[in-house]
Amino acid sequence: MNDWNRRNLLQGGLGLVLAAPALAAAALDQQAVSLRGPYLDLTTPEGNVLAYARIQGSLDPAVTRYGWYAGRVAATRPGEASRDLMGIIGLGAVRMLPLAGGAGFQMLRKELGFFTDLASGAVIDEWDNPYTGERVEVVHLANPAINARIEPYRTQQGLYEEVAGSDRRQPFVLPWQVVGERAMFEQHAHVWARNPLDPAIWQRESSGAEIAISDSTTFNVALADVQNPSLKKVESFGNWTHQRPWQPWMLMGQEPGFIQYNCFTGSAAGLDHVPEQIATLARERFPDFLQAPTEIKPPESSLARYMRTRKPAPPRQRGAE
């Protein structure tokens, strides 16, 4: 750890908590762990900042922390049952940098996602769309910069545009639930924003002028790990559900319906602990995503990346069906 990171960690209220691991370790041996201690008080914003930083990343800014996910992509259209279309697997690489004054952390993240065949589990680069009868090119997910500040009091952060009322600061306290020795919480984010893909230009790719996206994520950790001051990172497992319009490369345009990713998630002590297929695909296709960012760069949504790297598809030749 370089000098400025060490100084930042040791300044402020959070630094005082980190500076007393021996006392907290002794307390851990002497009393039962709970949401209130003995190391972190998870009813306070400051306690939640440290807990969340260790669950999502590592308190060591030199460390890249990995998280992975695996599941299915289902489609829903009016008047018919939902159906599974394909699998999805992916990887996130996270670094936590302490904010000046020890007031929190800057989370820097890269994310990858690969679509897979339901039967074989193999990654697919082409897909036969059962709704249109077309074979389309699959565009896998690669988000090089996802930034978030983890602070005791924070403003809402939007993905595509500013969130209304974002000047109102809210205490960062997670909705913890304790069951036996496990502690769990969930996070939800719902976006209604202008669609970067203008339907007048991207007629076959765009779902419309506005776009609705929802994410729901659950985290499941051992409460004793959260209350263990010797751990700079805490192992977690959970679930991620992502609901969105059709992916642009599906060429569904404004056809009614939506897709939903349903995935289980996990953290990894290192790349060797990531499921082998995910780690291999990352090494082969996006090796620069194996290390988390070291500085803040402008974020780019998957739709913005699609616009930058693709051209609008030609009109569908219906007579060729």
CSV table of N, CA and C in Angstrom, one decimal, residues 12 54 56 67 103 135 161 197 219 230 240 254 276 279 285:
chain,number,residue,atom,x,y,z
A,12,GLY,N,-9.8,9.9,10.0
A,12,GLY,CA,-11.3,9.9,10.2
A,12,GLY,C,-11.8,8.8,11.1
A,54,ARG,N,-16.0,-4.5,2.3
A,54,ARG,CA,-15.4,-5.8,2.4
A,54,ARG,C,-16.2,-6.9,1.7
A,56,GLN,N,-18.1,-6.3,-1.2
A,56,GLN,CA,-17.9,-6.1,-2.6
A,56,GLN,C,-16.5,-6.1,-3.1
A,67,GLY,N,-16.0,-11.2,-8.4
A,67,GLY,CA,-17.3,-11.8,-8.1
A,67,GLY,C,-17.8,-12.4,-9.4
A,103,ALA,N,-13.5,8.9,4.7
A,103,ALA,CA,-14.9,9.0,4.8
A,103,ALA,C,-15.6,7.9,4.0
A,135,ARG,N,-31.0,-15.8,-37.7
A,135,ARG,CA,-29.8,-16.1,-37.0
A,135,ARG,C,-29.1,-14.7,-36.8
A,161,GLU,N,-28.7,8.8,-16.6
A,161,GLU,CA,-28.9,10.2,-16.5
A,161,GLU,C,-29.1,10.5,-15.0
A,197,LEU,N,-30.4,4.4,-27.6
A,197,LEU,CA,-30.6,3.9,-29.0
A,197,LEU,C,-31.9,4.6,-29.5
A,219,PHE,N,-27.4,-10.5,-1.0
A,219,PHE,CA,-26.1,-10.9,-0.5
A,219,PHE,C,-26.3,-11.7,0.8
A,230,SER,N,-10.0,-9.0,11.4
A,230,SER,CA,-8.8,-9.5,10.6
A,230,SER,C,-9.1,-9.7,9.2
A,240,TRP,N,-28.8,-12.5,-8.3
A,240,TRP,CA,-29.0,-11.2,-9.1
A,240,TRP,C,-30.1,-11.4,-10.2
A,254,GLN,N,-39.3,-2.9,-31.3
A,254,GLN,CA,-40.3,-2.5,-30.3
A,254,GLN,C,-41.4,-3.6,-30.1
A,276,GLU,N,-14.4,-22.4,-13.5
A,276,GLU,CA,-13.4,-22.5,-14.5
A,276,GLU,C,-13.8,-21.9,-15.9
A,279,ALA,N,-13.6,-18.1,-15.9
A,279,ALA,CA,-12.2,-17.6,-15.8
A,279,ALA,C,-11.5,-17.8,-17.1
A,285,ARG,N,-10.8,-14.0,-24.0
A,285,ARG,CA,-11.4,-12.9,-24.8
A,285,ARG,C,-11.2,-11.5,-24.3
